[in-house]
Amino acid sequence: MGAAVALHDLDGDGLPNDVVYVDTRTDRVILAPAPGTPDRYEPFTLDPNPLHYEPATMAPMGSLVGDLNEDGLADVLVYYWGRTPVAFLRRPSRETGPARSAFAPREVSSTSDRWFTNAATLADLDGDGHADLVVANYFPDGSRILDVDTRGTASMQRSMSRAFNSGEKHIFIWSDATSGGEPDVRFREEAGVLDDSTLYGWTLAVGAADLDGDLLPELYFANDFGPDRLLHNRSHPGSIRFAPVEGRRGLTTPSSKVLGRDSFKGMGVDFGDLNGDGLLDLFVSNIATEFALLESHFAFISTGEAGSFREGVAPYVDRSEELGLSRSGWGWEARLADFDNDGDLEALQAVGFMKGDVDRWPELQELAMGHDELLSDPGNWPRFASGDDLSGGRRNPFFVRFGGRFVDLSAELGLAEPGVSRGIATADVDGDGRLDFAVANQWAASTFHHNESTGSDAFLGLHLRLPLRPEATSARTGHPGPDTPGRPAIGAEASVALPSGRRLVAQCDGGNGHSGKRSPDLHFGLGPVTPGTLLSITLRWRDPNGQVRREELSLPPGWHTVQLGWSELKRAIPAGVTSRTEMGGVDR
């Protein structure tokens, strides 16, 4: 693991045409203009020094891009194997583009333990108007997985289907921040909010999205060696609370096809409306390779019964088989996006594990069918080496909907990566209304795919931003510029009414998935809508004081920048909370 990619606007030109990627051939985090865009600055790497970093025992696994200290500049959080995450905070600079010297490395956690992080995301968990941090670790904390000089034996999972001995999940609540030449951000870690089955699942992907309409994000943890976990958010400012929820099993439903009860190898998750009912569904990657570990990917479709969350029931049923999304290979990233603007989402996956000439599935299959007591000892595992192959020859699927089913058109589109893949990031890099995507490949060059489709339908693009100071909601055509300072409104929701009566929905993403991170901008394919048609748009968000806001706009197709309004009104401090730190900055 370790190949990762994110698309974002790092240089402030209003377009998500900058890429942050982890190259596993050098174990470096590289920032650069996206391929095919102007050379606005020289590519450079992020170096955590003077913070403690040992290249022989530590390696980057992925990144999150966001305004961590809320000063209007994009920062980068990098997570690793072998140490805790590092926040690279952007210093103000007169240079035309970002540079290594402009990023100040800061510790996120007060502990110096060895973490093995493979998933993280930003989301306003307690509804106070500030983006919090979720970090999910894989190998047990304190392990020495990359240290070739260590003595003793590392612990693997204790089961192929019910393993609960991983590294911990960590919930960090935004507390305070400073900007300027020595920027800083402070998070308060919340302990005791997750049950053990959630805390110690072998997580490879995290998703955060509001699924019940209260603008508090639910959390989905895609766990290797199952089961995945969906947590209903019951928090309020100053108090974090989550409750696990599971789907209901029908008479003919296999247990592993029920949300929260699977025994599979969850490795990717994304949210999108797969059936056109205006509600978010979940697309989850597992291992689904014929003549190998043939499990199933998931397409959890909402039943619309949001009230059942309070009863501990996840209102979702898996429809992956009838939708044609159940099988493809050894799946990692799962990504939903509309690349031809017809109003229907396409589904992409990053697949494969090792690329070589000798098929080693028989050895892995033998291990998977063995007794669980054998699994935790690495000495019982096969010794895979260079030249061995595990699902290394498959194309990354590009599923397109035809009628009621999705069909993989990756071969027809010529999508063949140079190696096996891990992460997928999407964004409209050049602002032409057609989504592009980047793929992070393991032990191979990563790639960028520019969308050159012809005959695409109309689109609506929204840059939803929270201004740095109180002001009223305003919208303008085009992309953000120097006169629109602010930060992406992570968690804000947009609902677009089409002339046909259908509603399109999306939320600003703070880093959902495995190791690919999309731009937080919202993109809607509108289908055959006439240019100039005014669309009715409903926006909902929490402002920096934690107040829930709603605004109705009428906008034509195209890109628009919307500054989401807020005022100096302060939320009343709950009883028993007396300090700013305890409130997580809600009275800021």
Coordinates of C-alpha atoms in Angstrom, one line a residue:
M1 CA 0.0 0.0 0.0
G2 CA 1.0 3.7 -0.1
A3 CA 0.2 5.0 -3.6
A4 CA -2.0 8.0 -3.2
V5 CA -3.3 11.0 -5.1
A6 CA -5.3 14.2 -4.4
L7 CA -6.5 17.0 -6.7
H8 CA -7.0 20.5 -5.3
D9 CA -6.4 24.2 -5.8
L10 CA -3.1 24.8 -4.1
D11 CA -1.9 27.9 -5.9
G12 CA -5.1 29.9 -5.5
D13 CA -6.0 30.3 -9.2
G14 CA -9.5 29.0 -8.7
L15 CA -9.0 25.7 -10.4
P16 CA -8.3 22.2 -8.8
N17 CA -5.3 21.9 -11.2
D18 CA -2.7 20.9 -8.6
V19 CA -1.9 17.3 -7.6
V20 CA -0.5 15.9 -4.4
Y21 CA 0.7 12.3 -4.8
V22 CA 2.7 9.7 -3.0
D23 CA 5.2 7.8 -5.3
T24 CA 5.9 4.5 -3.7
R25 CA 9.1 4.1 -5.8
T26 CA 10.7 6.9 -3.8
D27 CA 8.4 7.2 -0.7
R28 CA 8.0 10.9 -1.4
V29 CA 5.0 13.2 -1.2
I30 CA 5.1 15.4 -4.4
L31 CA 3.2 18.6 -5.1
A32 CA 3.0 19.7 -8.8
P33 CA 0.8 21.3 -11.4
A34 CA -1.5 18.7 -12.9
P35 CA -0.2 17.3 -16.3
G36 CA -1.2 19.4 -19.3
T37 CA -1.7 22.5 -17.2
P38 CA 0.6 25.5 -17.3
D39 CA 3.9 25.2 -15.4
R40 CA 3.0 27.7 -12.7
Y41 CA 5.6 26.5 -10.2
E42 CA 8.3 23.9 -9.9
P43 CA 7.3 20.5 -8.5
F44 CA 8.6 19.9 -4.9
T45 CA 8.4 17.4 -2.1
L46 CA 7.1 17.8 1.5
D47 CA 9.7 17.2 4.1
P48 CA 8.6 16.7 7.7
N49 CA 12.0 17.8 9.1
P50 CA 12.7 19.1 11.7
L51 CA 10.0 16.8 13.0
H52 CA 11.2 13.3 13.8
Y53 CA 11.3 11.2 10.6
E54 CA 13.3 8.0 9.8
P55 CA 13.1 7.1 6.1
A56 CA 14.2 3.5 6.9
T57 CA 11.2 2.9 9.2
M58 CA 8.6 5.4 8.0
A59 CA 6.8 5.9 4.7
P60 CA 3.9 8.2 3.6
M61 CA 0.6 6.5 2.8
G62 CA -1.6 9.4 1.7
S63 CA -2.7 13.0 2.1
L64 CA -5.6 15.3 2.8
V65 CA -5.8 18.8 1.3
G66 CA -7.8 21.4 3.2
D67 CA -7.6 24.7 5.0
L68 CA -6.7 23.2 8.4
N69 CA -6.1 26.5 10.2
E70 CA -8.9 28.4 8.4
D71 CA -6.7 31.3 7.0
G72 CA -7.9 30.9 3.4
L73 CA -4.8 29.0 2.3
A74 CA -4.7 25.3 1.3
D75 CA -2.8 23.1 3.7
V76 CA -1.7 19.4 3.3
L77 CA -2.0 16.7 6.0
V78 CA 0.1 13.6 5.3
Y79 CA -0.4 10.3 7.1
Y80 CA 2.2 7.6 7.3
W81 CA 3.3 4.1 8.3
G82 CA 5.7 4.4 11.2
R83 CA 4.6 7.7 12.8
T84 CA 1.6 10.0 13.5
P85 CA 0.2 12.3 10.8
V86 CA 1.9 15.7 10.0
A87 CA 0.0 18.9 9.1
F88 CA 1.9 21.0 6.5
L89 CA 0.5 24.5 7.1
R90 CA 0.8 27.1 4.4
R91 CA 2.6 30.3 5.2
P92 CA 1.6 33.5 3.4
S93 CA 4.0 34.1 0.5
R94 CA 4.6 36.6 -2.3
E95 CA 5.6 33.9 -4.6
T96 CA 3.3 33.1 -7.6
G97 CA 3.0 29.5 -6.6
P98 CA 3.5 27.2 -3.7
A99 CA 7.0 26.1 -2.7
R100 CA 8.5 23.7 -0.1
S101 CA 9.5 26.6 2.1
A102 CA 5.9 27.8 2.3
F103 CA 4.7 24.8 4.3
A104 CA 5.4 24.5 8.0
P105 CA 5.3 20.9 9.4
R106 CA 3.3 20.6 12.6
E107 CA 2.4 17.6 14.7
V108 CA -1.3 16.6 14.9
S109 CA -1.1 14.2 17.8
S110 CA 0.7 14.7 21.2
T111 CA 1.8 11.0 21.1
S112 CA 5.0 9.9 19.5
D113 CA 3.7 6.3 18.9
R114 CA 4.2 4.4 15.7
W115 CA 0.9 4.5 13.7
F116 CA 0.2 2.7 10.5
T117 CA -2.5 4.9 8.9
N118 CA -4.2 3.9 5.6
A119 CA -7.3 6.2 5.7
A120 CA -8.2 9.7 7.0
T121 CA -10.8 12.3 6.2
L122 CA -12.0 15.8 7.3
A123 CA -15.5 16.4 8.5
D124 CA -17.4 18.6 10.9
L125 CA -18.3 15.8 13.3
D126 CA -19.8 17.8 16.2
G127 CA -21.5 20.5 14.1
D128 CA -19.5 23.4 15.4
G129 CA -18.6 24.8 12.0
H130 CA -15.0 23.5 11.9
A131 CA -13.5 20.5 10.1
D132 CA -12.4 17.7 12.4
L133 CA -10.1 14.9 11.6
V134 CA -10.7 11.1 11.5
V135 CA -7.6 8.9 11.4
A136 CA -7.9 5.1 10.9
N137 CA -4.9 2.9 11.5
Y138 CA -4.2 -0.6 10.0
F139 CA -1.4 -2.6 11.7
P140 CA -1.5 -2.5 15.5
D141 CA -0.1 0.8 17.0
G142 CA 3.5 0.4 18.0
S143 CA 4.4 -2.2 15.4
R144 CA 7.7 -2.1 13.6
I145 CA 6.4 -3.2 10.2
L146 CA 9.1 -1.3 8.1
D147 CA 12.0 -1.8 10.6
V148 CA 14.2 -4.5 9.1
D149 CA 16.4 -4.4 12.2
T150 CA 13.7 -5.1 14.8
R151 CA 13.5 -8.4 16.7
G152 CA 10.3 -10.3 17.4
T153 CA 7.2 -11.0 15.3
A154 CA 4.6 -8.5 14.1
S155 CA 1.0 -9.5 14.5
M156 CA -1.3 -10.0 11.5
Q157 CA -5.1 -10.1 11.7
R158 CA -6.6 -12.8 13.9
S159 CA -9.3 -13.8 11.5
M160 CA -10.1 -13.5 7.8
S161 CA -13.7 -12.4 8.6
R162 CA -13.9 -11.1 12.2
A163 CA -10.5 -9.5 12.9
F164 CA -10.5 -6.9 15.7
N165 CA -6.8 -6.5 16.6
S166 CA -5.8 -3.6 14.3
G167 CA -4.4 -0.2 15.1
E168 CA -6.9 2.2 16.6
K169 CA -9.2 4.9 15.1
H170 CA -8.5 8.4 16.3
I171 CA -11.1 11.2 16.4
F172 CA -9.5 14.7 16.5
I173 CA -11.8 17.7 17.2
W174 CA -10.7 21.1 15.8
S175 CA -9.8 23.3 18.8
D176 CA -8.0 26.4 17.7
A177 CA -5.5 27.7 15.1
T178 CA -3.2 30.5 14.2
S179 CA -2.0 31.9 10.9
G180 CA 0.9 33.9 9.5
G181 CA 4.6 33.1 9.4
E182 CA 4.4 30.4 12.1
P183 CA 1.0 28.9 11.5
D184 CA -0.4 26.2 13.8
V185 CA -3.6 24.1 14.3
R186 CA -4.7 22.3 17.5
F187 CA -7.0 19.3 17.7
R188 CA -8.4 17.7 20.8
E189 CA -8.4 13.9 20.6
E190 CA -11.7 12.4 21.8
A191 CA -11.3 9.0 23.4
G192 CA -14.0 6.5 24.4
V193 CA -16.5 7.4 21.6
L194 CA -16.1 4.2 19.5
D195 CA -16.9 0.6 20.5
D196 CA -14.2 -2.0 20.3
S197 CA -15.5 -3.6 17.1
T198 CA -15.2 -0.2 15.4
L199 CA -12.1 0.9 17.2
Y200 CA -10.0 -2.1 16.2
G201 CA -11.3 -3.0 12.7
W202 CA -8.5 -3.2 10.0
T203 CA -9.6 0.0 8.2
L204 CA -8.6 0.8 4.6
A205 CA -11.1 3.5 3.7
V206 CA -13.2 6.1 5.6
G207 CA -16.3 7.9 4.3
A208 CA -18.1 10.8 6.0
A209 CA -21.5 12.1 4.7
D210 CA -24.8 13.3 6.2
L211 CA -27.2 10.5 5.5
D212 CA -30.2 11.6 7.7
G213 CA -30.5 15.3 6.9
D214 CA -29.2 16.9 10.1
L215 CA -25.9 18.2 8.6
L216 CA -24.0 15.9 11.0
P217 CA -21.9 13.4 9.0
E218 CA -22.3 9.7 9.5
L219 CA -19.0 7.7 9.3
Y220 CA -18.4 4.6 7.2
F221 CA -15.3 2.5 8.0
A222 CA -14.4 0.0 5.2
N223 CA -12.5 -2.8 7.0
D224 CA -10.2 -5.4 5.7
F225 CA -11.1 -8.9 7.1
G226 CA -14.7 -7.5 7.7
P227 CA -17.1 -6.4 9.0
D228 CA -17.5 -2.8 7.8
R229 CA -19.0 -0.3 10.2
L230 CA -21.6 2.5 9.7
L231 CA -21.9 5.0 12.6
H232 CA -24.9 7.2 13.1
N233 CA -23.8 10.7 14.3
R234 CA -25.6 11.8 17.4
S235 CA -23.2 14.5 18.4
H236 CA -23.7 18.2 19.2
P237 CA -21.1 21.0 19.7
G238 CA -18.8 20.0 22.6
S239 CA -20.0 16.4 22.7
I240 CA -19.1 13.6 20.3
R241 CA -21.4 10.5 20.1
F242 CA -21.7 7.8 17.5
A243 CA -23.9 4.7 17.5
P244 CA -23.2 1.7 15.2
V245 CA -26.1 0.8 12.9
E246 CA -26.6 -2.4 10.8
G247 CA -28.9 -3.3 8.0
R248 CA -31.8 -5.8 8.3
R249 CA -31.4 -9.2 6.9
G250 CA -34.2 -10.7 4.7
L251 CA -35.1 -14.3 4.3
T252 CA -33.0 -14.8 1.2
T253 CA -30.2 -12.3 2.0
P254 CA -26.8 -13.7 2.8
S255 CA -25.4 -12.3 6.1
S256 CA -22.4 -10.8 4.3
K257 CA -24.6 -8.8 2.0
V258 CA -26.1 -6.9 5.0
L259 CA -24.5 -3.6 5.8
G260 CA -22.4 -3.9 9.0
R261 CA -22.5 -7.7 9.0
D262 CA -20.2 -8.6 6.1
S263 CA -17.1 -10.8 6.4
F264 CA -15.4 -9.3 3.3
K265 CA -12.3 -7.1 2.7
G266 CA -13.6 -3.5 2.5
M267 CA -11.0 -1.3 0.8
G268 CA -12.9 1.7 -0.7
V269 CA -16.1 3.7 -0.1
D270 CA -17.9 6.6 -1.9
F271 CA -21.3 8.2 -1.8
G272 CA -23.6 9.1 -4.6
D273 CA -27.2 8.8 -5.9
L274 CA -27.1 5.5 -7.9
N275 CA -30.9 5.1 -8.5
G276 CA -32.0 8.7 -9.0
D277 CA -34.2 9.1 -6.0
G278 CA -32.4 12.1 -4.6
L279 CA -30.8 10.2 -1.7
L280 CA -27.1 9.2 -1.2
D281 CA -26.2 5.6 -1.7
L282 CA -22.9 3.8 -0.9
F283 CA -20.5 2.1 -3.3
V284 CA -17.9 -0.1 -1.5
S285 CA -15.0 -2.1 -2.9
N286 CA -14.0 -5.6 -1.7
I287 CA -12.1 -8.4 -3.2
A288 CA -14.2 -9.9 -5.9
T289 CA -12.0 -12.0 -8.2
E290 CA -13.3 -15.0 -10.1
F291 CA -11.5 -18.3 -9.2
A292 CA -10.0 -16.6 -6.1
L293 CA -11.5 -14.8 -3.1
L294 CA -14.8 -14.2 -4.9
E295 CA -16.7 -12.0 -2.4
S296 CA -18.7 -9.0 -3.7
H297 CA -18.5 -5.3 -4.0
F298 CA -21.5 -3.4 -2.5
A299 CA -24.0 -1.0 -3.8
F300 CA -26.0 -0.1 -0.7
I301 CA -29.1 1.6 -1.9
S302 CA -31.1 3.8 0.4
T303 CA -34.6 2.7 1.3
G304 CA -35.5 6.3 2.3
E305 CA -36.3 5.4 5.9
A306 CA -33.9 7.8 7.6
G307 CA -35.8 7.6 10.9
S308 CA -34.6 4.0 11.3
F309 CA -31.1 5.3 12.2
R310 CA -32.4 6.2 15.7
E311 CA -33.5 2.5 16.0
G312 CA -30.1 1.2 15.2
V313 CA -31.1 0.2 11.7
A314 CA -29.1 1.2 8.6
P315 CA -31.8 1.9 5.9
Y316 CA -29.8 0.3 3.0
V317 CA -30.0 -2.8 0.9
D318 CA -27.3 -4.2 -1.3
R319 CA -28.2 -4.1 -5.0
S320 CA -24.8 -4.7 -6.5
E321 CA -25.6 -7.9 -8.3
E322 CA -28.7 -6.5 -10.2
L323 CA -26.8 -3.3 -10.9
G324 CA -23.8 -5.1 -12.4
L325 CA -21.4 -3.7 -9.8
S326 CA -20.8 -6.8 -7.7
R327 CA -17.6 -8.2 -9.4
S328 CA -14.5 -6.8 -11.0
G329 CA -11.4 -7.9 -9.2
W330 CA -9.2 -7.0 -6.2
G331 CA -10.9 -3.6 -5.6
W332 CA -9.4 -0.7 -3.7
E333 CA -10.7 2.8 -4.4
A334 CA -14.4 3.1 -5.3
R335 CA -15.4 6.4 -7.0
L336 CA -18.7 7.8 -8.3
A337 CA -18.8 10.7 -10.7
D338 CA -20.6 11.9 -13.9
F339 CA -18.1 12.1 -16.7
D340 CA -20.4 12.7 -19.6
N341 CA -22.9 15.1 -17.8
D342 CA -25.9 13.0 -18.6
G343 CA -27.2 13.0 -15.1
D344 CA -26.2 9.4 -14.3
L345 CA -23.1 8.6 -12.3
E346 CA -20.3 6.4 -13.6
A347 CA -18.5 4.0 -11.2
L348 CA -14.7 3.7 -11.2
Q349 CA -12.4 1.3 -9.2
A350 CA -8.7 0.9 -8.6
V351 CA -7.9 -2.8 -8.7
G352 CA -5.0 -5.3 -8.4
F353 CA -2.4 -6.2 -5.8
M354 CA 0.8 -7.4 -7.3
K355 CA 1.8 -7.4 -11.0
G356 CA 4.1 -10.3 -12.1
D357 CA 4.3 -13.5 -14.2
V358 CA 3.6 -16.3 -11.6
D359 CA 0.0 -16.6 -10.4
R360 CA 0.1 -16.9 -6.6
W361 CA -3.6 -17.1 -5.9
P362 CA -3.5 -20.8 -5.0
E363 CA -1.1 -20.1 -2.1
L364 CA -3.2 -17.1 -0.8
Q365 CA -6.4 -19.1 -1.2
E366 CA -4.9 -21.9 0.8
L367 CA -4.1 -19.5 3.6
A368 CA -7.6 -17.9 3.5
M369 CA -9.2 -21.3 3.9
G370 CA -7.0 -22.2 6.9
H371 CA -7.8 -21.9 10.6
D372 CA -8.0 -18.4 12.0
E373 CA -5.4 -19.3 14.7
L374 CA -2.8 -19.5 12.0
L375 CA -3.3 -16.0 10.5
S376 CA -1.8 -13.8 13.2
D377 CA 1.7 -15.3 12.7
P378 CA 3.4 -13.9 9.6
G379 CA 5.5 -17.1 9.5
N380 CA 2.4 -19.0 8.2
W381 CA 1.9 -16.6 5.3
P382 CA 3.3 -17.2 1.8
R383 CA 6.5 -15.4 0.9
F384 CA 5.5 -13.3 -2.1
A385 CA 8.5 -11.9 -4.1
S386 CA 9.2 -9.9 -7.3
G387 CA 7.7 -11.6 -10.3
D388 CA 4.7 -13.0 -8.3
D389 CA 1.2 -12.0 -9.4
L390 CA -2.0 -11.4 -7.5
S391 CA -4.7 -9.9 -9.8
G392 CA -2.1 -7.9 -11.5
G393 CA -3.4 -8.0 -15.0
R394 CA -6.8 -6.5 -14.8
R395 CA -7.9 -3.1 -16.0
N396 CA -9.4 -0.5 -13.6
P397 CA -13.2 -0.8 -14.3
F398 CA -15.0 2.2 -15.7
F399 CA -18.7 1.3 -15.2
V400 CA -21.3 3.1 -17.3
R401 CA -25.0 2.7 -16.9
F402 CA -27.1 1.3 -19.7
G403 CA -30.7 0.9 -18.8
G404 CA -30.9 -0.8 -15.4
R405 CA -27.3 -2.1 -15.2
F406 CA -23.7 -0.9 -15.3
V407 CA -21.3 -2.2 -17.9
D408 CA -17.5 -2.0 -17.7
L409 CA -16.2 0.0 -20.7
S410 CA -12.6 0.3 -19.6
A411 CA -11.3 -1.8 -22.6
E412 CA -13.2 0.3 -25.1
L413 CA -11.9 3.5 -23.5
G414 CA -8.3 2.2 -23.6
L415 CA -7.9 2.5 -19.8
A416 CA -4.8 0.4 -19.0
E417 CA -2.6 1.5 -16.1
P418 CA 1.2 0.6 -16.1
G419 CA 0.8 -1.3 -12.8
V420 CA -1.7 -2.1 -10.1
S421 CA -3.7 0.8 -8.7
R422 CA -4.8 2.1 -5.3
G423 CA -6.3 5.6 -5.4
I424 CA -8.5 7.7 -7.7
A425 CA -9.0 11.4 -7.5
T426 CA -11.6 13.4 -9.6
A427 CA -11.9 17.1 -10.4
D428 CA -12.6 19.5 -13.3
V429 CA -9.0 20.4 -13.6
D430 CA -9.3 22.9 -16.5
G431 CA -12.8 24.2 -15.7
D432 CA -14.4 23.1 -18.9
G433 CA -17.3 21.3 -17.2
R434 CA -16.0 17.8 -17.8
L435 CA -14.6 15.8 -14.9
D436 CA -11.0 14.5 -15.2
F437 CA -9.3 12.0 -12.9
A438 CA -5.9 10.9 -11.6
V439 CA -4.9 7.3 -10.7
A440 CA -2.3 6.4 -8.0
N441 CA -0.4 3.3 -9.1
Q442 CA 1.6 1.1 -6.8
W443 CA 5.3 0.7 -7.7
A444 CA 4.6 2.4 -11.1
A445 CA 4.1 5.8 -12.6
S446 CA 0.8 7.3 -11.6
T447 CA -1.4 8.8 -14.4
F448 CA -3.7 11.7 -15.2
H449 CA -6.7 11.3 -17.5
H450 CA -7.9 14.4 -19.2
N451 CA -11.6 14.3 -20.3
E452 CA -11.8 15.1 -24.0
S453 CA -15.3 13.7 -24.5
T454 CA -17.4 15.3 -27.3
G455 CA -21.1 15.9 -27.2
S456 CA -21.3 16.1 -23.4
D457 CA -24.5 17.5 -21.9
A458 CA -24.9 20.6 -19.7
F459 CA -23.4 20.8 -16.2
L460 CA -23.6 22.8 -13.1
G461 CA -20.4 23.4 -11.0
L462 CA -20.4 24.9 -7.5
H463 CA -17.5 26.2 -5.5
L464 CA -19.1 26.4 -2.1
R465 CA -16.9 28.4 0.3
L466 CA -17.1 29.8 3.8
P467 CA -15.7 33.4 3.9
L468 CA -13.1 34.3 6.4
R469 CA -15.3 37.0 7.9
P470 CA -19.1 37.3 8.4
E471 CA -21.1 38.3 5.3
A472 CA -24.3 37.5 3.4
T473 CA -24.6 34.7 0.9
S474 CA -23.5 35.7 -2.6
A475 CA -23.0 34.0 -5.9
R476 CA -21.1 34.9 -9.0
T477 CA -20.3 33.2 -12.3
G478 CA -16.9 31.5 -12.6
H479 CA -14.2 30.3 -10.3
P480 CA -12.8 31.8 -7.0
G481 CA -10.3 34.5 -7.2
P482 CA -8.2 36.8 -5.0
D483 CA -11.3 38.8 -4.2
T484 CA -13.2 35.7 -2.8
P485 CA -11.1 34.6 0.2
G486 CA -12.4 31.6 2.1
R487 CA -12.2 27.9 2.7
P488 CA -14.1 25.0 1.1
A489 CA -17.4 24.4 3.0
I490 CA -16.7 20.7 3.9
G491 CA -20.0 19.0 4.5
A492 CA -22.2 21.6 2.8
E493 CA -25.1 20.1 0.7
A494 CA -26.5 21.1 -2.6
S495 CA -29.8 19.9 -4.1
V496 CA -30.5 20.8 -7.8
A497 CA -34.0 20.6 -9.3
L498 CA -34.0 19.6 -13.0
P499 CA -36.8 20.7 -15.4
S500 CA -37.8 17.0 -15.5
G501 CA -38.6 17.1 -11.8
R502 CA -35.7 15.0 -10.8
R503 CA -33.4 16.2 -8.0
L504 CA -29.6 15.8 -8.0
V505 CA -27.7 15.9 -4.6
A506 CA -24.1 16.1 -3.5
Q507 CA -22.0 17.1 -0.5
C508 CA -18.6 18.8 -0.3
D509 CA -16.1 16.0 0.3
G510 CA -13.4 16.3 2.9
G511 CA -11.4 13.2 1.8
N512 CA -13.6 10.2 1.5
G513 CA -12.2 6.9 0.3
H514 CA -9.0 5.0 0.4
S515 CA -6.0 6.9 -0.9
G516 CA -7.6 9.1 -3.7
K517 CA -9.0 12.5 -2.7
R518 CA -11.3 14.4 -5.0
S519 CA -11.7 18.2 -5.1
P520 CA -14.3 19.6 -2.7
D521 CA -16.0 21.3 -5.6
L522 CA -19.5 20.0 -6.5
H523 CA -20.2 18.9 -10.1
F524 CA -23.6 18.0 -11.5
G525 CA -24.3 16.5 -14.9
L526 CA -27.6 18.0 -16.0
G527 CA -28.4 16.0 -19.1
P528 CA -30.1 17.8 -22.1
V529 CA -30.8 21.1 -20.3
T530 CA -30.9 24.2 -22.5
P531 CA -28.1 26.7 -21.9
G532 CA -29.4 29.7 -19.9
T533 CA -32.1 27.6 -18.1
L534 CA -32.4 28.8 -14.5
L535 CA -32.0 26.0 -12.1
S536 CA -33.5 25.9 -8.6
I537 CA -30.8 25.1 -6.1
T538 CA -31.2 24.5 -2.4
L539 CA -28.0 24.9 -0.2
R540 CA -27.7 23.8 3.4
W541 CA -24.6 24.2 5.5
R542 CA -23.3 24.9 9.0
D543 CA -21.6 28.2 9.4
P544 CA -18.4 28.8 11.5
N545 CA -20.6 29.4 14.5
G546 CA -22.3 26.0 14.0
Q547 CA -25.6 27.5 12.9
V548 CA -27.6 25.5 10.3
R549 CA -28.2 27.7 7.3
R550 CA -30.4 27.3 4.2
E551 CA -30.5 29.3 1.0
E552 CA -32.4 29.1 -2.3
L553 CA -30.6 30.2 -5.5
S554 CA -31.5 30.3 -9.2
L555 CA -28.5 29.8 -11.3
P556 CA -27.9 28.8 -15.0
P557 CA -25.6 25.9 -16.0
G558 CA -21.8 26.5 -15.7
W559 CA -19.4 27.1 -12.9
H560 CA -20.4 29.4 -10.0
T561 CA -18.6 30.5 -6.8
V562 CA -20.9 30.8 -3.8
Q563 CA -19.8 32.5 -0.6
L564 CA -22.0 31.0 2.1
G565 CA -23.2 33.5 4.5
W566 CA -22.8 33.7 8.2
S567 CA -23.0 36.3 11.0
E568 CA -21.4 37.2 14.3
L569 CA -24.3 35.4 16.1
K570 CA -22.8 33.0 18.6
R571 CA -24.2 29.7 19.6
A572 CA -25.3 29.5 23.3
I573 CA -22.7 27.5 25.2
P574 CA -24.2 24.2 26.6
A575 CA -24.4 23.8 30.4
G576 CA -21.2 22.5 31.9
V577 CA -19.0 23.8 29.1
T578 CA -16.9 26.8 30.3
S579 CA -13.8 26.9 28.1
R580 CA -13.1 27.6 24.5
T581 CA -11.0 24.5 24.2
E582 CA -13.9 22.3 25.4
M583 CA -16.2 23.9 22.9
G584 CA -13.8 23.2 20.0
G585 CA -13.8 26.9 19.1
V586 CA -17.6 27.1 18.7
D587 CA -17.6 30.6 20.3
R588 CA -14.9 31.8 18.0

